[in-house]
Backbone as JSON Lines, residues from 0, in Angstrom:
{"i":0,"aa":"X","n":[35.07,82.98,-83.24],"ca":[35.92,82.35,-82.27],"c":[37.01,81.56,-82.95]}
{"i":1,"aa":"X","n":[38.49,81.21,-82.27],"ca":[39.37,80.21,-82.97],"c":[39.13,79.0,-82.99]}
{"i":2,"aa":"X","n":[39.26,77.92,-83.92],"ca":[39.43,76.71,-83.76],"c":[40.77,76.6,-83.72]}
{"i":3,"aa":"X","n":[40.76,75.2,-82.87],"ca":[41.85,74.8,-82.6],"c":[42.33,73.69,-83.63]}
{"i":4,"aa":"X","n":[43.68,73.67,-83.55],"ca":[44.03,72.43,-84.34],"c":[43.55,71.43,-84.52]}
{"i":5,"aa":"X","n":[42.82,70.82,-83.39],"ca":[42.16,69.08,-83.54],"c":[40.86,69.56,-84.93]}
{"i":6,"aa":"X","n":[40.71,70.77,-84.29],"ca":[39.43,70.71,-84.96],"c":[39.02,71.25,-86.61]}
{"i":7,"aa":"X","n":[40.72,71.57,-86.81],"ca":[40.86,71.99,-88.0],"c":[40.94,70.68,-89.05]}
{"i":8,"aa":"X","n":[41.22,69.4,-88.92],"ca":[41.23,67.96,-89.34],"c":[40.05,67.54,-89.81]}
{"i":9,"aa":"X","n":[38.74,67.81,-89.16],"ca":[37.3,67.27,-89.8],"c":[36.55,68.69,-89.96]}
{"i":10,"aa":"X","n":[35.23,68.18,-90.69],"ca":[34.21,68.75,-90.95],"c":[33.16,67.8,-90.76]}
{"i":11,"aa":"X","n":[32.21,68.84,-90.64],"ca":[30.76,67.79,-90.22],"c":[30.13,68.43,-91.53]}
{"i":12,"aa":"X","n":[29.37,67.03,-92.06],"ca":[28.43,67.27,-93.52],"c":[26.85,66.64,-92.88]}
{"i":13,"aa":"X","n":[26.14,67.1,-93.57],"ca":[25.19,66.86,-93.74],"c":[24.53,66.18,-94.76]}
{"i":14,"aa":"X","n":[24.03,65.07,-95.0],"ca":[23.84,64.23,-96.1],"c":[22.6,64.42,-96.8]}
{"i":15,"aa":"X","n":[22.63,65.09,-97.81],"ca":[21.62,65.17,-98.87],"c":[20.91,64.19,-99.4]}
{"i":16,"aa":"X","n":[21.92,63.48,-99.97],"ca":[21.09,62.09,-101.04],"c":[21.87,60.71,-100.56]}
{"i":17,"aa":"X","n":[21.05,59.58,-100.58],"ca":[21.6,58.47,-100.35],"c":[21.3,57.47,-101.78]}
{"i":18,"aa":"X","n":[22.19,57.15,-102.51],"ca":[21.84,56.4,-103.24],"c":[23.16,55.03,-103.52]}
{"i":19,"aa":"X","n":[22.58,54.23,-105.26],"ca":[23.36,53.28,-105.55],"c":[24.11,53.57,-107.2]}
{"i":20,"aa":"X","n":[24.87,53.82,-107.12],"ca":[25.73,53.68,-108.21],"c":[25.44,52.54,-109.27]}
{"i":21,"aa":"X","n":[26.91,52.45,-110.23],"ca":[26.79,51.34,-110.73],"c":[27.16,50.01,-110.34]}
{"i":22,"aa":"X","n":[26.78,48.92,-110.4],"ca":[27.16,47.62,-109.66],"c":[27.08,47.96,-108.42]}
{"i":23,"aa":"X","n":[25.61,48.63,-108.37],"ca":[25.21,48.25,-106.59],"c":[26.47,49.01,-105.37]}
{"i":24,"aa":"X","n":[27.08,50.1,-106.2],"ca":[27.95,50.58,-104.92],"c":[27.39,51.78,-103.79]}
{"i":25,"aa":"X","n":[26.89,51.59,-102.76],"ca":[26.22,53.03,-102.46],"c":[27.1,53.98,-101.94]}
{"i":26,"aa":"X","n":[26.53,54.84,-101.82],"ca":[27.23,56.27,-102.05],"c":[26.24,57.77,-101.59]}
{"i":27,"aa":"X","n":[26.66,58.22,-100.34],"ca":[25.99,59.42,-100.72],"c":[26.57,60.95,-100.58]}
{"i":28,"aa":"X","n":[25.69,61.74,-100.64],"ca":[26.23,63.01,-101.3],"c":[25.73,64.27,-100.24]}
{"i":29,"aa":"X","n":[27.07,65.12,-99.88],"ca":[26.49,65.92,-98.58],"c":[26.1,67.14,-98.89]}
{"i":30,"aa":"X","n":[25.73,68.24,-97.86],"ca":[25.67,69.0,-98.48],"c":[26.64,70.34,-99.01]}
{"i":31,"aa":"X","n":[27.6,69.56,-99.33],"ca":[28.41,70.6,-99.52],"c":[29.1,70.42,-101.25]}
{"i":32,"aa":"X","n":[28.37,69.35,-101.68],"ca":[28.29,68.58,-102.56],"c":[29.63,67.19,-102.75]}
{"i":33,"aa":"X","n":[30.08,66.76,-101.58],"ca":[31.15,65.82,-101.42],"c":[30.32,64.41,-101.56]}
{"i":34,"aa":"X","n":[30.81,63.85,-102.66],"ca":[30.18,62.02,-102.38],"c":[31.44,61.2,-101.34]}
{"i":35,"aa":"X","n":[30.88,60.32,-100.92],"ca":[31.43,59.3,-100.05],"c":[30.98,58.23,-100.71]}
{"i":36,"aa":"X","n":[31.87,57.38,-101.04],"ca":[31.33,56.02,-101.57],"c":[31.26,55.14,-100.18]}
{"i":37,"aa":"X","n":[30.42,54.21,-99.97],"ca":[30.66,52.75,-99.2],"c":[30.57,53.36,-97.59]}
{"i":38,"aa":"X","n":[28.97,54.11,-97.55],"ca":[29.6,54.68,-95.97],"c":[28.38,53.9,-95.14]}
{"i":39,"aa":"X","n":[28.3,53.89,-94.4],"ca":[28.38,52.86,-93.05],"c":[26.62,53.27,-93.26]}
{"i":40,"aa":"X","n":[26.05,51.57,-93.41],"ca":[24.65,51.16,-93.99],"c":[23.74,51.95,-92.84]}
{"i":41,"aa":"X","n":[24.0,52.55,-91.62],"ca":[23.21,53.3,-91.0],"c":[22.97,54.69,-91.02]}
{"i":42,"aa":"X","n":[23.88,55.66,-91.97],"ca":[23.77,56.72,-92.15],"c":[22.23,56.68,-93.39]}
{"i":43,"aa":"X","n":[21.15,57.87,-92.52],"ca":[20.34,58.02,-93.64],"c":[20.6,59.53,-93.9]}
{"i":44,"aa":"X","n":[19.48,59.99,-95.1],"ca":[19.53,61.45,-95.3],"c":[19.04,61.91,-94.04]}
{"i":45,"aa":"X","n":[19.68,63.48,-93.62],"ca":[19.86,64.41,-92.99],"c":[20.74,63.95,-91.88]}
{"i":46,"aa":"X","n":[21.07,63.37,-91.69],"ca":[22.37,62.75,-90.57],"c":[23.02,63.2,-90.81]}
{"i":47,"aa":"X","n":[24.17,63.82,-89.7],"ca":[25.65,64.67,-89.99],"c":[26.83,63.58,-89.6]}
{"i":48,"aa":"X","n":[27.26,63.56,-90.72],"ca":[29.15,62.78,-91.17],"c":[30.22,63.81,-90.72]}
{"i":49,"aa":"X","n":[31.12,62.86,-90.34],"ca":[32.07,63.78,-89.55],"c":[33.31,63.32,-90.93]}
{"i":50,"aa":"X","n":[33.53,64.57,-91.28],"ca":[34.47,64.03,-92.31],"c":[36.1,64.19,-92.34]}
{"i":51,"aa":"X","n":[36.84,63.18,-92.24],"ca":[38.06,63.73,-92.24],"c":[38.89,64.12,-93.64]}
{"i":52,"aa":"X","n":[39.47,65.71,-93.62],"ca":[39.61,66.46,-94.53],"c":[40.96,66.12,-95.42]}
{"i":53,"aa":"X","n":[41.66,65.05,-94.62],"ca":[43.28,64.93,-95.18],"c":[42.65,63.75,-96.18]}
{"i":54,"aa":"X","n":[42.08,62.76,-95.78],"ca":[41.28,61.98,-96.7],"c":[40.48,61.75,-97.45]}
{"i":55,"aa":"X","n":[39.42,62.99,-96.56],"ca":[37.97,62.81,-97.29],"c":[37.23,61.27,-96.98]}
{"i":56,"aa":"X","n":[37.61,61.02,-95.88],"ca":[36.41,59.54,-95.98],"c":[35.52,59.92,-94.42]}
{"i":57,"aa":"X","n":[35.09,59.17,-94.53],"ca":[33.79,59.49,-93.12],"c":[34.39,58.67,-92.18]}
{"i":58,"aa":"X","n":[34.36,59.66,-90.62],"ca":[35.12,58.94,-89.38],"c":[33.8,58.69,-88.82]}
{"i":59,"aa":"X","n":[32.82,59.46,-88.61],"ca":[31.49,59.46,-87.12],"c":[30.44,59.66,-87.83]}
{"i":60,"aa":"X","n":[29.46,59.58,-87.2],"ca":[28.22,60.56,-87.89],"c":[27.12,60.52,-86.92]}
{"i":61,"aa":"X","n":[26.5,61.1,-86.73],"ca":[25.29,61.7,-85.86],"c":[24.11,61.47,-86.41]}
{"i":62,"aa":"X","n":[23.11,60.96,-85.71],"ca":[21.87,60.28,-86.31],"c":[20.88,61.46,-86.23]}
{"i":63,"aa":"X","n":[19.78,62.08,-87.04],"ca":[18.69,63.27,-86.87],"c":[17.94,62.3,-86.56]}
{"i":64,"aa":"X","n":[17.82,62.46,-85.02],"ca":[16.66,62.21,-84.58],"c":[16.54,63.06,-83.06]}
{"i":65,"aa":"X","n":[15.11,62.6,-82.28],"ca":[14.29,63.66,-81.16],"c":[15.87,63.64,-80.03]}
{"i":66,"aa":"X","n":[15.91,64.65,-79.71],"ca":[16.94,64.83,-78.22],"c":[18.78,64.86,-78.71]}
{"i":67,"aa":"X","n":[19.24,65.17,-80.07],"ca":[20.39,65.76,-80.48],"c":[20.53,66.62,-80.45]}
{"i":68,"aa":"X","n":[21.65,67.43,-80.47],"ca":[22.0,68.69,-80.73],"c":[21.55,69.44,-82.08]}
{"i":69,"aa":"X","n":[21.55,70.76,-82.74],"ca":[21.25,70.75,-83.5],"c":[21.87,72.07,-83.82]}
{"i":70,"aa":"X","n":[21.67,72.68,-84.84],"ca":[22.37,74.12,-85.4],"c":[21.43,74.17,-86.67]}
{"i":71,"aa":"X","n":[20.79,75.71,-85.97],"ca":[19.82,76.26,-87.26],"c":[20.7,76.86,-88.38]}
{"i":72,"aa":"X","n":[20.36,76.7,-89.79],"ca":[21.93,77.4,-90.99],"c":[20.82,78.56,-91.79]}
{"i":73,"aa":"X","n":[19.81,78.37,-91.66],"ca":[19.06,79.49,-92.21],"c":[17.74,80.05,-91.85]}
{"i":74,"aa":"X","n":[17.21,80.81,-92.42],"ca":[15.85,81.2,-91.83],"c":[15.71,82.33,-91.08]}
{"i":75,"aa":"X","n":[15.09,82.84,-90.13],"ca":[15.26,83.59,-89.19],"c":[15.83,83.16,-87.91]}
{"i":76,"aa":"X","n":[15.76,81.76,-87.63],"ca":[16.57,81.64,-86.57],"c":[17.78,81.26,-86.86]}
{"i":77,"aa":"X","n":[18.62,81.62,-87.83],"ca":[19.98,80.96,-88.59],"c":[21.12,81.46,-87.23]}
{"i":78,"aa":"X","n":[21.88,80.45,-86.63],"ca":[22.84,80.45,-85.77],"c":[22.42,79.89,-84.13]}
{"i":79,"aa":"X","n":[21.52,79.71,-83.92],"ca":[20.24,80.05,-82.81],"c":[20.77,77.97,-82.66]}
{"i":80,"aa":"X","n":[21.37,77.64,-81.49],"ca":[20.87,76.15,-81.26],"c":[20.58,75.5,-80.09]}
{"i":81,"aa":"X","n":[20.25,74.45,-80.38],"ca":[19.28,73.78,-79.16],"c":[19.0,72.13,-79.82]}
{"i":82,"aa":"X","n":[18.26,71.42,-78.94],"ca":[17.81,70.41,-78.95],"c":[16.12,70.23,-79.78]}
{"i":83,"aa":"X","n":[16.43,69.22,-80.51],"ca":[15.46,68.37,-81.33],"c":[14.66,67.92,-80.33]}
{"i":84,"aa":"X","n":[13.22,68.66,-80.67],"ca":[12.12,68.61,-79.28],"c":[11.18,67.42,-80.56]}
{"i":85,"aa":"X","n":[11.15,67.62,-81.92],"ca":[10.01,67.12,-82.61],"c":[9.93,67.16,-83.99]}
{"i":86,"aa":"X","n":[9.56,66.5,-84.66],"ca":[9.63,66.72,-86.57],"c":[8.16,66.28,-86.28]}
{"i":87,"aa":"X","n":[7.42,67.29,-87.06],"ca":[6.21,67.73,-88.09],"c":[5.66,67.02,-89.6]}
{"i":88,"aa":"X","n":[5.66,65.91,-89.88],"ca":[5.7,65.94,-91.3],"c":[4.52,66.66,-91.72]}
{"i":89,"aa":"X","n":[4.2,67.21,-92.7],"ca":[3.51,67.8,-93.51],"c":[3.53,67.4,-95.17]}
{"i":90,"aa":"X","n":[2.93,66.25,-95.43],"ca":[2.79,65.97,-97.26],"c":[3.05,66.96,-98.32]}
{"i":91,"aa":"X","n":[3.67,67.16,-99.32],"ca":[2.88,67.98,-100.47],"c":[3.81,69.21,-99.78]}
{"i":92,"aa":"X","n":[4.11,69.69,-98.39],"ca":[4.45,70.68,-98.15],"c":[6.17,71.27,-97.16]}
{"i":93,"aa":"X","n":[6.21,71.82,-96.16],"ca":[7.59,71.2,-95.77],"c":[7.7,71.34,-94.53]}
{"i":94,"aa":"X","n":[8.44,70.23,-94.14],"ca":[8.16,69.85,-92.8],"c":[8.95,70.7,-91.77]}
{"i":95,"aa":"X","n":[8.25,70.72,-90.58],"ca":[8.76,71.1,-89.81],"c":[9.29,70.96,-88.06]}
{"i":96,"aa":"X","n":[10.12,71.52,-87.68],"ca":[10.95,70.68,-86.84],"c":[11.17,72.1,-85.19]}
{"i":97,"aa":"X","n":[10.95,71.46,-84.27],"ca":[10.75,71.78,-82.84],"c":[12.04,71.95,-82.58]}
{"i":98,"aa":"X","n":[12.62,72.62,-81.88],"ca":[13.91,73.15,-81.3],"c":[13.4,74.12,-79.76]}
{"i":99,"aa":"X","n":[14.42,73.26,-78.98],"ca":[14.62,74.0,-77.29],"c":[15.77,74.73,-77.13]}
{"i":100,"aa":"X","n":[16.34,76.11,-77.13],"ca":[17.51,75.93,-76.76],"c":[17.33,75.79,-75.43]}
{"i":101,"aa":"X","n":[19.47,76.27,-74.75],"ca":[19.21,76.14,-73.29],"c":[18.62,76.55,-72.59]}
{"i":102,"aa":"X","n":[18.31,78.0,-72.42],"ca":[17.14,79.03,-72.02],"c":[15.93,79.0,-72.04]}
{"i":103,"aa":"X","n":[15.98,77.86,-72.95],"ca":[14.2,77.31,-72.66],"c":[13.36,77.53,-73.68]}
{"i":104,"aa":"X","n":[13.4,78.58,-74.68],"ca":[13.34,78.89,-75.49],"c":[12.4,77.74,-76.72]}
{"i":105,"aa":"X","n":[11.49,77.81,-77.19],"ca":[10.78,76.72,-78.11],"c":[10.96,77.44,-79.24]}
{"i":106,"aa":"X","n":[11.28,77.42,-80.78],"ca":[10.96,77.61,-81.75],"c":[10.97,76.48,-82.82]}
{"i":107,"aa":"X","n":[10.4,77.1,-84.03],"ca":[10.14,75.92,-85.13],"c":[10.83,76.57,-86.56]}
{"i":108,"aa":"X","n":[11.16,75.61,-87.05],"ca":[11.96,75.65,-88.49],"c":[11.64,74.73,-89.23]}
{"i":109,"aa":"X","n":[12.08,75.02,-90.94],"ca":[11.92,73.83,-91.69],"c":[13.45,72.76,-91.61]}
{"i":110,"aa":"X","n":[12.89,71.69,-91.98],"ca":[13.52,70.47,-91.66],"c":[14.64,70.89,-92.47]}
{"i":111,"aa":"X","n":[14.49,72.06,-93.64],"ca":[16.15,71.94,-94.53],"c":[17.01,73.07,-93.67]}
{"i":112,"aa":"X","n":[16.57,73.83,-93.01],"ca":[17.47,74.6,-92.13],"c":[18.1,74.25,-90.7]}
{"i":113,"aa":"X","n":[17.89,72.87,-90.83],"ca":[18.49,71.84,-89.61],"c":[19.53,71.24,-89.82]}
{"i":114,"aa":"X","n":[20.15,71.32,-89.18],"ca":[21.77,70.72,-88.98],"c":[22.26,69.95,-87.48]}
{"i":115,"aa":"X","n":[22.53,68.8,-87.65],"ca":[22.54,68.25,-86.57],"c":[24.01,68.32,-86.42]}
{"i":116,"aa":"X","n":[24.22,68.94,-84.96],"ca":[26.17,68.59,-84.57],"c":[26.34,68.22,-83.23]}
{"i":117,"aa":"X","n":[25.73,67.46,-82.64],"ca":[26.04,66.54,-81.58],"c":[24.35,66.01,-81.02]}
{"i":118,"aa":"X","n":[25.41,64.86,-79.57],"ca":[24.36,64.3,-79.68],"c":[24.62,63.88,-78.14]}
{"i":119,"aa":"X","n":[23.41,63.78,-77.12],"ca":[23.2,64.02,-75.8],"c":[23.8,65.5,-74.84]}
{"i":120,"aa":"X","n":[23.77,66.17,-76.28],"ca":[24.3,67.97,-75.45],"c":[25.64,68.09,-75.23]}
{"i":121,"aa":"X","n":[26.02,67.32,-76.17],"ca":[27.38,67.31,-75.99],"c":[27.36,67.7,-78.0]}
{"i":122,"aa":"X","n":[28.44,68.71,-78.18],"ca":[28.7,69.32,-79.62],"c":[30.18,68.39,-79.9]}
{"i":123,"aa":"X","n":[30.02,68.1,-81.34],"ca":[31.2,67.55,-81.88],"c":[31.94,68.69,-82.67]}
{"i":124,"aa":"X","n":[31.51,69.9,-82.5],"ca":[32.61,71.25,-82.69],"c":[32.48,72.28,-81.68]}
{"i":125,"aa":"X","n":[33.29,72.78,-81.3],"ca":[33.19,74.22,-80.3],"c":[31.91,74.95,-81.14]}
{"i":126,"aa":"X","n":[31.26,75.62,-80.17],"ca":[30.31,76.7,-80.15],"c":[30.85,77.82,-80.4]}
{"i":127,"aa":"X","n":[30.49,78.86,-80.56],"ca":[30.96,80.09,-80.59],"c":[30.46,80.97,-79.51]}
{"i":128,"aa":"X","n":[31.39,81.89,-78.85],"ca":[30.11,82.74,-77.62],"c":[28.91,82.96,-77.68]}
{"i":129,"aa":"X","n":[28.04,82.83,-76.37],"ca":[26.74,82.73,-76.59],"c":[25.96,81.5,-76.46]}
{"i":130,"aa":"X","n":[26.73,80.53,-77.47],"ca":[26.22,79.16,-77.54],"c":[24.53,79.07,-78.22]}
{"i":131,"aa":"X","n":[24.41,79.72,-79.34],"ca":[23.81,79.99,-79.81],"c":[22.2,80.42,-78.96]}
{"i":132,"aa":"X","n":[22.5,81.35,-78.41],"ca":[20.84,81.83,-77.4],"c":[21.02,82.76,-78.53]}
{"i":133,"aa":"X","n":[19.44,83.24,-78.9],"ca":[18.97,83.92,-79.58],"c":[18.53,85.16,-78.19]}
{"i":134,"aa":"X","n":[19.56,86.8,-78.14],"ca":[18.65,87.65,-76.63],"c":[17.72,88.36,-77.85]}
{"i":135,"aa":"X","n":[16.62,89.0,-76.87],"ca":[15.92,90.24,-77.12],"c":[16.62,91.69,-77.59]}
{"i":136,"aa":"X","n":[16.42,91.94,-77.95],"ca":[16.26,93.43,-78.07],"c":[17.17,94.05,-77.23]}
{"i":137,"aa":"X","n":[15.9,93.83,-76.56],"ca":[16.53,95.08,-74.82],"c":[17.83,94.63,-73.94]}
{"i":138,"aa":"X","n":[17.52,92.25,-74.21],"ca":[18.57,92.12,-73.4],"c":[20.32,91.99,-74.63]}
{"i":139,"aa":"X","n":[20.0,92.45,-75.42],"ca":[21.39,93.19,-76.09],"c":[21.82,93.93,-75.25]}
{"i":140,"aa":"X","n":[21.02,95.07,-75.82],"ca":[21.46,96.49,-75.24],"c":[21.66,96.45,-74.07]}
{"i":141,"aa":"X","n":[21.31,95.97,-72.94],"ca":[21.5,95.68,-71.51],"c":[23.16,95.22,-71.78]}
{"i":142,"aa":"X","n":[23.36,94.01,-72.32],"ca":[24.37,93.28,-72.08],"c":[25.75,94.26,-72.95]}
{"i":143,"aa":"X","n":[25.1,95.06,-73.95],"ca":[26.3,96.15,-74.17],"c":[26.29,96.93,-73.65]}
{"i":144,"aa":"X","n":[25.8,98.13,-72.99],"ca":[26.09,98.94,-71.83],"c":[26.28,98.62,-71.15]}
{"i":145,"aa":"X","n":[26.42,97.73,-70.4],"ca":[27.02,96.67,-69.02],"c":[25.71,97.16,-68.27]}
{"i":146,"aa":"X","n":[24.43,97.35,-68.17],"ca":[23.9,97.32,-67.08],"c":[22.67,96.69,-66.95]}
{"i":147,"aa":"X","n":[21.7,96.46,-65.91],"ca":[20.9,95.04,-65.61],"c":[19.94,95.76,-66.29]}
């Protein structure tokens, strides 16, 4: 699908590491490997930063937690989104995380193939057609031959 101009200005990151520099400056690092120095003491890891690209400094950011938006980036359900129903921890192993889309739809993923991009069902980028529903099989083929 096109983006539009507004939306050609930011990117949304996902924050990998949160740490402290030297002389106590913090700083963290997304995943796209961009550091941000000095960004706003409530961003933790996996939270998505809205980044503006002419600058590079952080405008917004979106908190990972239960009832955000979300966008699967890998796995088998990679493109597939919906709402943060639940996180799993699992010790020693890797956690995993509950997703509704709109259709009702329940599936589960690991916590690193989660991407959060909005928040009360509302997206801080256009969707692409579809709006990420994962159809069947059959209801493909239905929906490319045009018939029920």
């Amino acid at each position: 699908h096109r983006i539009d101009t507004a939306e050609t200005a930011f990117k949304l990151c996902r924050v990998n590491k949160l740490q402290l520099a030297k002389n106590a400056i913090p700083f963290l690092v997304t995943h796209d490997g961009r550091t941000i120095r000095y960004p706003d003491p409530s961003v933790k890891v996996n939270d998505t930063v809205k980044v503006e690209l002419a600058t590079g400094k952080m405008v917004d950011f979106v908190k990972f937690e239960i009832g955000n938006l979300v966008m699967i980036t890998g796995g088998r359900n990679a493109g597939r989104v919906g709402t943060m129903q639940a996180v799993e921890r699992h010790p020693g192993s890797f956690d995993i995380v509950r997703v509704k889309d709109s259709a009702g739809n329940v599936f589960a993923t690991r916590l690193s193939n989660v991407f959060v991009v909005g928040s009360n069902g509302r997206s801080l980028v256009s969707l692409p057609r579809g709006k990420g529903i994962k159809l069947s099989i059959l209801e493909e083929r239905a929906k490319r031959t045009g018939s029920n």
